[in-house]
Every structure is written in C-alpha cells, then in structure tokens.
Short mmCIF file of C-alpha atoms in Angstrom, two decimals:
data_model
loop_
_atom_site.label_atom_id
_atom_site.label_comp_id
_atom_site.label_asym_id
_atom_site.label_seq_id
_atom_site.Cartn_x
_atom_site.Cartn_y
_atom_site.Cartn_z
CA UNK A 157 -7.36 13.94 -4.02
CA UNK A 158 -4.41 11.84 -5.21
CA UNK A 159 -5.48 11.97 -8.84
CA UNK A 160 -5.91 8.19 -9.01
CA UNK A 161 -9.46 7.13 -9.81
CA UNK A 162 -10.91 3.71 -9.24
CA UNK A 163 -14.29 2.51 -10.41
CA UNK A 164 -16.61 1.21 -9.22
CA UNK A 165 -16.35 2.05 -5.53
CA UNK A 166 -18.47 -0.91 -4.53
CA UNK A 167 -19.30 -4.14 -6.28
CA UNK A 168 -21.47 -7.01 -5.14
CA UNK A 169 -21.54 -10.14 -7.22
CA UNK A 170 -22.20 -13.85 -6.94
CA UNK A 171 -19.74 -16.72 -6.76
CA UNK A 172 -18.59 -17.93 -10.13
CA UNK A 173 -19.01 -14.56 -11.77
CA UNK A 174 -16.43 -12.33 -13.42
CA UNK A 175 -15.82 -8.64 -12.70
CA UNK A 176 -13.57 -5.92 -14.00
CA UNK A 177 -12.09 -3.22 -11.82
CA UNK A 178 -10.80 -0.07 -13.43
CA UNK A 179 -8.01 2.30 -12.46
CA UNK A 180 -7.05 5.63 -13.99
CA UNK A 181 -3.60 6.70 -12.82
CA UNK A 182 -2.47 10.24 -12.10
CA UNK A 183 -1.84 12.25 -15.20
CA UNK A 184 1.67 11.48 -16.45
CA UNK A 185 2.22 8.40 -14.29
CA UNK A 186 3.40 5.43 -16.31
CA UNK A 187 3.22 2.78 -13.64
CA UNK A 188 0.18 1.16 -12.05
CA UNK A 189 0.17 -1.21 -9.07
CA UNK A 190 -2.69 -3.40 -7.88
CA UNK A 191 -3.15 -4.57 -4.29
CA UNK A 192 -5.67 -6.72 -2.47
CA UNK A 193 -6.58 -6.02 1.11
CA UNK A 194 -8.63 -8.72 2.81
CA UNK A 195 -10.04 -8.54 6.31
CA UNK A 196 -7.23 -8.30 8.86
CA UNK A 197 -4.64 -8.53 6.11
CA UNK A 198 -2.21 -5.96 4.89
CA UNK A 199 -1.95 -4.87 1.31
CA UNK A 200 -1.02 -7.89 -0.77
CA UNK A 201 0.85 -6.93 -3.92
CA UNK A 202 -0.76 -8.39 -7.00
CA UNK A 203 0.88 -6.91 -10.07
CA UNK A 204 2.64 -3.87 -11.53
CA UNK A 205 2.42 -2.49 -15.04
CA UNK A 206 4.75 0.06 -16.54
CA UNK A 207 3.88 1.85 -19.76
CA UNK A 208 1.66 -0.98 -20.93
CA UNK A 209 3.95 -3.85 -20.01
CA UNK A 210 3.75 -6.17 -17.04
CA UNK A 211 6.77 -5.46 -14.87
CA UNK A 212 6.31 -7.31 -11.61
CA UNK A 213 4.02 -10.02 -10.37
CA UNK A 214 3.09 -10.87 -6.83
CA UNK A 215 0.79 -13.48 -5.41
CA UNK A 216 -1.83 -13.05 -8.08
CA UNK A 217 -4.15 -15.99 -8.65
CA UNK A 218 -4.45 -17.50 -12.10
CA UNK A 219 -8.15 -16.55 -12.04
CA UNK A 220 -7.04 -12.91 -11.91
CA UNK A 221 -5.53 -10.99 -14.77
CA UNK A 222 -4.72 -7.39 -15.51
CA UNK A 223 -3.67 -5.15 -18.32
CA UNK A 224 -2.64 -1.58 -18.93
CA UNK A 225 -3.96 0.14 -22.02
CA UNK A 226 -2.27 2.66 -24.33
CA UNK A 227 -3.98 5.51 -22.48
CA UNK A 228 -2.33 4.07 -19.32
CA UNK A 229 -5.51 3.15 -17.51
CA UNK A 230 -5.51 -0.34 -16.09
CA UNK A 231 -8.09 -3.03 -15.52
CA UNK A 232 -8.02 -5.92 -13.10
CA UNK A 233 -10.16 -8.86 -14.15
CA UNK A 234 -11.32 -11.32 -11.53
CA UNK A 235 -13.03 -14.48 -12.73
CA UNK A 236 -14.65 -17.58 -11.23
CA UNK A 237 -15.12 -15.54 -8.11
CA UNK A 238 -15.08 -17.19 -4.71
CA UNK A 239 -16.26 -15.94 -1.35
CA UNK A 240 -12.64 -15.50 -0.31
CA UNK A 241 -12.07 -12.97 -3.07
CA UNK A 242 -14.15 -10.47 -1.14
CA UNK A 243 -11.73 -7.67 -0.35
CA UNK A 244 -10.75 -4.10 -0.95
CA UNK A 245 -8.76 -3.74 -4.15
CA UNK A 246 -6.43 -0.78 -4.38
CA UNK A 247 -4.71 0.73 -7.34
CA UNK A 248 -1.70 3.01 -7.04
CA UNK A 249 0.40 4.85 -9.58
CA UNK A 250 3.71 6.61 -9.82
CA UNK A 251 5.82 8.09 -12.54
CA UNK A 252 8.37 5.40 -13.28
CA UNK A 253 7.47 2.40 -11.18
CA UNK A 254 10.49 2.91 -9.01
CA UNK A 255 11.23 4.03 -5.49
CA UNK A 256 9.20 7.18 -5.60
CA UNK A 257 5.97 8.00 -3.86
CA UNK A 258 3.02 5.88 -4.92
CA UNK A 259 -0.37 7.59 -5.09
CA UNK A 260 -3.35 5.50 -4.14
CA UNK A 261 -6.93 5.39 -5.26
CA UNK A 262 -9.84 5.07 -2.87
CA UNK A 263 -10.19 1.39 -3.63
CA UNK A 264 -12.96 -0.86 -4.90
CA UNK A 265 -14.77 -2.91 -2.30
CA UNK A 266 -15.73 -6.26 -3.80
CA UNK A 267 -18.24 -8.45 -2.03
CA UNK A 268 -18.82 -11.94 -3.36
CA UNK A 269 -22.02 -13.56 -2.12
CA UNK B 37 11.64 -14.47 1.19
CA UNK B 38 11.18 -10.76 1.02
CA UNK B 39 8.68 -9.43 3.49
CA UNK B 40 7.75 -6.58 5.75
CA UNK B 41 6.65 -7.33 9.29
CA UNK B 42 4.66 -5.06 11.54
CA UNK B 43 4.22 -7.05 14.72
CA UNK B 44 1.55 -4.88 16.34
CA UNK B 45 -1.95 -4.77 14.93
CA UNK B 46 -3.03 -2.13 17.42
CA UNK B 47 -1.09 0.39 19.44
CA UNK B 48 -3.01 2.47 21.93
CA UNK B 49 -1.40 5.40 23.74
CA UNK B 50 -2.49 8.51 25.59
CA UNK B 51 -2.08 11.95 24.10
CA UNK B 52 1.38 13.30 24.80
CA UNK B 53 2.95 9.87 25.19
CA UNK B 54 5.80 8.69 22.96
CA UNK B 55 4.97 6.38 20.10
CA UNK B 56 7.01 3.76 18.32
CA UNK B 57 5.53 1.72 15.50
CA UNK B 58 7.72 -1.22 14.67
CA UNK B 59 8.71 -2.37 11.21
CA UNK B 60 11.16 -5.09 10.27
CA UNK B 61 12.03 -6.14 6.76
CA UNK B 62 13.67 -9.02 5.01
CA UNK B 63 15.46 -8.20 1.78
CA UNK B 64 18.89 -9.14 0.55
CA UNK B 65 19.29 -6.09 -1.67
CA UNK B 66 19.56 -2.43 -0.85
CA UNK B 67 16.21 -1.45 0.66
CA UNK B 68 14.14 1.62 0.08
CA UNK B 69 11.67 1.99 2.93
CA UNK B 70 8.57 4.06 3.39
CA UNK B 71 5.83 4.73 5.89
CA UNK B 72 2.34 5.25 4.52
CA UNK B 73 -0.63 6.43 6.57
CA UNK B 74 -4.36 6.06 6.12
CA UNK B 75 -6.56 8.41 8.12
CA UNK B 76 -10.19 7.53 8.58
CA UNK B 77 -12.09 7.58 5.29
CA UNK B 78 -9.07 8.85 3.39
CA UNK B 79 -6.68 7.35 0.91
CA UNK B 80 -3.42 5.76 1.75
CA UNK B 81 -0.72 8.43 1.48
CA UNK B 82 2.99 8.70 1.93
CA UNK B 83 4.12 9.86 5.36
CA UNK B 84 7.87 9.63 4.95
CA UNK B 85 10.69 7.72 3.29
CA UNK B 86 14.04 6.82 4.72
CA UNK B 87 16.07 8.36 1.94
CA UNK B 88 14.77 11.85 2.60
CA UNK B 89 15.50 11.70 6.33
CA UNK B 90 12.75 14.20 7.01
CA UNK B 91 10.51 14.68 10.00
CA UNK B 92 6.87 14.81 8.92
CA UNK B 93 4.18 15.81 11.41
CA UNK B 94 6.72 15.15 14.14
CA UNK B 95 7.35 11.58 12.98
CA UNK B 96 10.81 10.25 12.21
CA UNK B 97 12.10 6.87 11.12
CA UNK B 98 15.65 5.63 10.92
CA UNK B 99 16.78 2.75 8.80
CA UNK B 100 18.84 0.28 10.81
CA UNK B 101 20.36 -2.14 8.35
CA UNK B 102 21.98 -4.20 11.08
CA UNK B 103 18.65 -4.89 12.72
CA UNK B 104 16.74 -4.68 9.41
CA UNK B 105 14.31 -2.27 11.00
CA UNK B 106 12.62 0.98 10.12
CA UNK B 107 10.63 1.92 13.20
CA UNK B 108 8.42 5.01 13.14
CA UNK B 109 8.68 7.29 16.16
CA UNK B 110 7.07 10.38 17.58
CA UNK B 111 7.96 11.84 20.96
CA UNK B 112 4.52 13.23 21.79
CA UNK B 113 1.46 11.66 20.19
CA UNK B 114 -1.54 13.77 19.22
CA UNK B 115 -5.15 12.66 18.82
CA UNK B 116 -5.00 13.50 15.12
CA UNK B 117 -2.26 10.91 14.70
CA UNK B 118 -4.85 8.17 15.12
CA UNK B 119 -4.74 6.25 11.86
CA UNK B 120 -3.57 3.08 10.16
CA UNK B 121 0.15 3.03 9.46
CA UNK B 122 1.82 0.82 6.87
CA UNK B 123 5.49 0.17 6.41
CA UNK B 124 6.52 -0.46 2.80
CA UNK B 125 9.60 -1.80 1.07
CA UNK B 126 10.64 -1.07 -2.49
CA UNK B 127 12.67 -3.88 -3.99
CA UNK B 128 14.76 -2.60 -6.86
CA UNK B 129 15.68 -6.09 -7.98
CA UNK B 130 12.10 -7.07 -8.74
CA UNK B 131 10.25 -3.75 -9.12
CA UNK B 132 7.91 -4.63 -6.27
CA UNK B 133 6.53 -2.34 -3.63
CA UNK B 134 5.34 -4.51 -0.76
CA UNK B 135 3.59 -3.56 2.44
CA UNK B 136 3.34 -4.82 5.96
CA UNK B 137 0.02 -5.75 7.51
CA UNK B 138 -0.33 -2.36 9.16
CA UNK B 139 -0.61 -1.03 12.69
CA UNK B 140 -3.60 0.89 13.91
CA UNK B 141 -2.53 3.73 16.17
CA UNK B 142 -5.13 4.97 18.60
CA UNK B 143 -4.29 8.10 20.55
CA UNK B 144 -6.63 8.62 23.46
CA UNK B 145 -7.32 11.98 25.06
#
C-alpha cells in the first residue's frame, strides 16, 4: 500500500456529463500529480499541485480542471465528457514535488459511454 | 520538446536470458531519471533512479548523457520480472515528471 488513495475505483458515465475524481496523498506529502493513461498510451502528465498551488501543467484539456485543498487532497474535474476521455486516471504524491520517489494510487478507471 | 521514448511495447525473453529495456530522453537541462515498474494488479512503484546508482532486484541502469539514454538491464531474467516498466524523467526547470509509454516485459519459463 503506497498510502495514496483514489476514489472511486471505477466510474461509468455518459457523454456530456461531468465527474470528479478524488485523490488523498500520502500523509505528509505536499505535492500531487495527475496522469491519464489511455489504451496503448503511456502516462500522460496532466497537472501538478504543491501545497495548494498549481505548479506545473501538462497537456490538460480546458474541459479538465483540478485543485488541491487545504487538507492536501486533490480533485480532478472532467466536464463535457467525450468517448475519448475513457482512460485510467492516476494520482501520485511526493513530499516536495521534486526529484524524489512518487507514490502512486491504484487509479480510477473512467468509462464514458 | 521534452519527452521520454521507450521504443519497445513488448519484450519477450526466456528465463535466464539477459534483458535490456531501452529508454531515451530529450531534455536540455540536467536530467533526473527513474524506472518505475507495475506488476500485475499492483500500483506503479519506483524500481530505481539514476542518482542512487543502486542495483534493485538485479536491475541496473546507467545514465548516458552523450546518447541521452537510460537503459534498464538485467543479466538473467526471472519469471517474476514480468511486468510493465516505465522510464520517467524529472524536469527541474518545469517541475514535471513525465513518463514514457512503457514496455511490457514477458519472461517465459
């Protein structure tokens, strides 16, 4: 167990809908990363938060947004969902958002129908 | 553009054979490189990082800045090494940790 918790584990929703994915980092970790893994794709970096502030942004669509709350948990909001958004969404955390080991959650599998 | 390339989607070897999983990166700064592994039904976890220069589970990886590579090697593969392996690059200039597309290693008995 890495200590990173993601909920829900599975999510099925219809096109056009909006969903929220939640991530609780390891105790004490200030940084949270979000990744998208589509079929046959690697982990695509979406965004990093550090201590409540956005620190780095990857190829995150405008329909997607995220935030990190004062208790350091993070949420990834996906709106106007399309079939192509179906993927595994991973959250990872580490202490300072630097070049130290990142600890991953089990992921949330999103299926858009 | 910064990226990590793992050219092989699948690498299949017999038990006891040597293994080399390729990773090339593109980054103008000073790279920090990692190998992460995902065993079946488990989370992604760190295998090793170049800065520590360790050998983990018999695996080693050497950073070659001239060839911009960080290949993962093991002299004698074991069946329990079968997993998905991801090469990752930490970019200090932009606070991004990016991953390659992964290589599935299959070690056959």
